[in-house]
Coordinates of C-alpha atoms in Angstrom, one line a residue:
X1 CA 102.2 64.5 111.7
X2 CA 101.2 67.7 113.6
X3 CA 99.7 65.7 116.4
X4 CA 102.9 63.8 116.9
X5 CA 104.8 67.1 117.1
X6 CA 102.4 68.4 119.8
X7 CA 102.9 65.1 121.8
X8 CA 106.6 65.5 121.6
X9 CA 106.4 69.1 122.7
X10 CA 104.1 68.1 125.6
X11 CA 106.6 65.5 126.7
X12 CA 109.5 67.9 126.7
X13 CA 107.5 70.5 128.6
X14 CA 106.4 67.8 131.1
X15 CA 110.0 66.8 131.8
X16 CA 110.8 70.5 132.6
X17 CA 107.7 70.7 134.8
X18 CA 108.7 67.6 136.7
X19 CA 112.2 69.0 137.2
X20 CA 110.8 72.3 138.5
X21 CA 108.6 70.4 141.0
X22 CA 111.6 68.4 142.1
X23 CA 113.6 71.7 142.5
X24 CA 111.0 73.0 145.0
X25 CA 110.4 69.7 146.8
X26 CA 111.4 69.9 150.4
X27 CA 114.4 68.0 151.7
X28 CA 115.4 67.3 155.3
X29 CA 117.6 70.1 156.6
X30 CA 120.5 67.9 157.2
X31 CA 120.5 66.8 153.5
X32 CA 119.6 70.1 151.9
X33 CA 123.2 70.7 150.7
X34 CA 123.0 67.4 148.8
X35 CA 120.0 68.4 146.8
X36 CA 120.6 67.8 143.1
X37 CA 120.0 70.5 140.5
X38 CA 117.1 68.7 138.7
X39 CA 116.4 71.6 136.3
X40 CA 120.0 71.6 135.1
X41 CA 120.0 67.9 134.6
X42 CA 116.9 68.0 132.4
X43 CA 118.1 71.1 130.6
X44 CA 121.5 69.5 130.0
X45 CA 120.0 66.4 128.6
X46 CA 117.7 68.2 126.1
X47 CA 120.4 70.6 125.0
X48 CA 122.7 67.6 124.3
X49 CA 119.9 65.6 122.6
X50 CA 118.5 68.5 120.5
X51 CA 120.9 71.5 120.5
X52 CA 119.2 73.1 117.5
X53 CA 115.7 73.1 119.1
X54 CA 116.4 73.3 122.9
X55 CA 119.0 76.0 123.5
X56 CA 119.5 79.5 124.9
X57 CA 115.8 80.6 124.5
X58 CA 114.5 77.6 126.4
X59 CA 117.2 78.1 129.1
X60 CA 116.2 81.7 129.4
X61 CA 112.5 80.8 129.9
X62 CA 113.4 78.0 132.4
X63 CA 115.5 80.6 134.3
X64 CA 112.6 83.1 134.4
X65 CA 110.4 80.3 135.7
X66 CA 113.0 79.2 138.2
X67 CA 113.3 82.8 139.5
X68 CA 109.5 83.0 139.8
X69 CA 109.3 79.7 141.7
X70 CA 112.2 80.5 144.0
X71 CA 111.1 84.1 144.6
X72 CA 114.6 85.3 143.7
X73 CA 115.4 88.5 141.8
X74 CA 113.9 88.2 138.4
X75 CA 116.5 87.4 135.7
X76 CA 119.4 86.1 137.8
X77 CA 118.8 82.4 136.9
X78 CA 117.7 83.3 133.4
X79 CA 121.0 85.1 132.7
X80 CA 123.2 82.3 134.2
X81 CA 121.2 79.5 132.5
X82 CA 121.4 81.3 129.2
X83 CA 125.1 81.5 129.4
X84 CA 125.3 77.9 130.5
X85 CA 123.0 76.8 127.6
X86 CA 125.1 78.7 125.1
X87 CA 128.3 77.1 126.2
X88 CA 126.7 73.7 126.3
X89 CA 125.1 74.0 122.9
X90 CA 128.4 75.2 121.3
X91 CA 130.3 72.2 122.7
X92 CA 127.4 69.7 122.5
X93 CA 129.2 67.5 119.9
X94 CA 132.3 67.3 122.1
X95 CA 130.4 66.6 125.3
X96 CA 128.1 63.9 123.6
X97 CA 131.3 62.0 122.6
X98 CA 132.4 61.7 126.2
X99 CA 131.6 58.6 128.2
X100 CA 128.7 58.9 130.6
X101 CA 131.0 59.1 133.6
X102 CA 133.1 61.8 132.0
X103 CA 129.9 63.6 131.2
X104 CA 129.0 63.2 134.9
X105 CA 132.3 65.0 135.9
X106 CA 131.5 67.7 133.3
X107 CA 128.0 68.1 134.9
X108 CA 129.6 68.4 138.4
X109 CA 131.8 71.3 137.1
X110 CA 128.9 72.8 135.1
X111 CA 126.5 72.8 138.1
X112 CA 129.2 74.3 140.4
X113 CA 129.9 76.9 137.7
X114 CA 126.2 77.8 137.4
X115 CA 126.0 78.2 141.2
X116 CA 129.1 80.3 141.3
X117 CA 127.6 82.4 138.4
X118 CA 124.4 82.9 140.4
X119 CA 126.5 83.9 143.5
X120 CA 128.5 86.5 141.5
X121 CA 125.3 88.1 140.0
X122 CA 123.7 88.2 143.5
X123 CA 126.9 89.6 144.9
X124 CA 126.7 92.5 142.4
X125 CA 123.1 93.1 143.2
X126 CA 123.2 92.8 147.0
X127 CA 125.4 91.3 149.7
X128 CA 125.5 87.6 149.2
X129 CA 127.5 84.9 151.0
X130 CA 128.7 81.8 149.2
X131 CA 127.9 78.5 150.7
X132 CA 130.9 76.3 150.0
X133 CA 128.8 73.2 150.8
X134 CA 127.0 73.7 147.4
X135 CA 129.7 71.5 146.0
X136 CA 127.9 68.5 147.5
X137 CA 124.8 69.3 145.5
X138 CA 126.9 69.5 142.4
X139 CA 128.5 66.1 143.1
X140 CA 125.1 64.6 143.7
X141 CA 123.9 66.0 140.4
X142 CA 126.9 64.6 138.6
X143 CA 126.5 61.2 140.2
X144 CA 122.8 61.2 139.1
X145 CA 123.6 62.2 135.5
X146 CA 124.2 58.8 134.0
X147 CA 120.8 57.5 135.3
X148 CA 118.9 60.6 134.3
X149 CA 120.5 60.5 130.9
X150 CA 119.6 56.9 130.3
X151 CA 116.1 57.3 131.6
X152 CA 115.3 60.3 129.5
X153 CA 116.9 58.8 126.4
X154 CA 114.8 55.6 126.8
X155 CA 111.6 57.5 127.2
X156 CA 112.5 60.0 124.4
X157 CA 113.0 57.0 122.1
X158 CA 109.6 55.6 123.0
X159 CA 108.1 59.0 122.1
X160 CA 110.3 59.2 118.9
X161 CA 111.9 62.5 120.0
X162 CA 115.2 63.7 118.8

């Protein structure tokens, strides 16, 4: 039984590691604004799938890791992701009952909200300029949501997670 729990934990951690690698993967300059928020996609899936186990603490750790990977001011992403995870966990039952496409629209709004939150925190710390083209990345993330959701759900069922 303990070995199974370790395997499940390794699987969840590996999905976050893959998302982190995809976050830093280079994109062509012309398509950089369309880059999806991979970490937010994976974090959203796991919070909706297991809100009692993957929640604010996991989001905080992923935010710290994201800050370290991006080289940004330590704690900015952790703060915003923690708030995002809290709001998502509190409303997880409501969001899970939406259709996949409605969830995709929610993901678009959530990703844009996270990016605005990061901008606001950076604006208080130092001068920051908001890139309005970030909406394209949020739209790409929302369009990818149904496929990422179905892929992670299928693989999680194979590993008997959730």
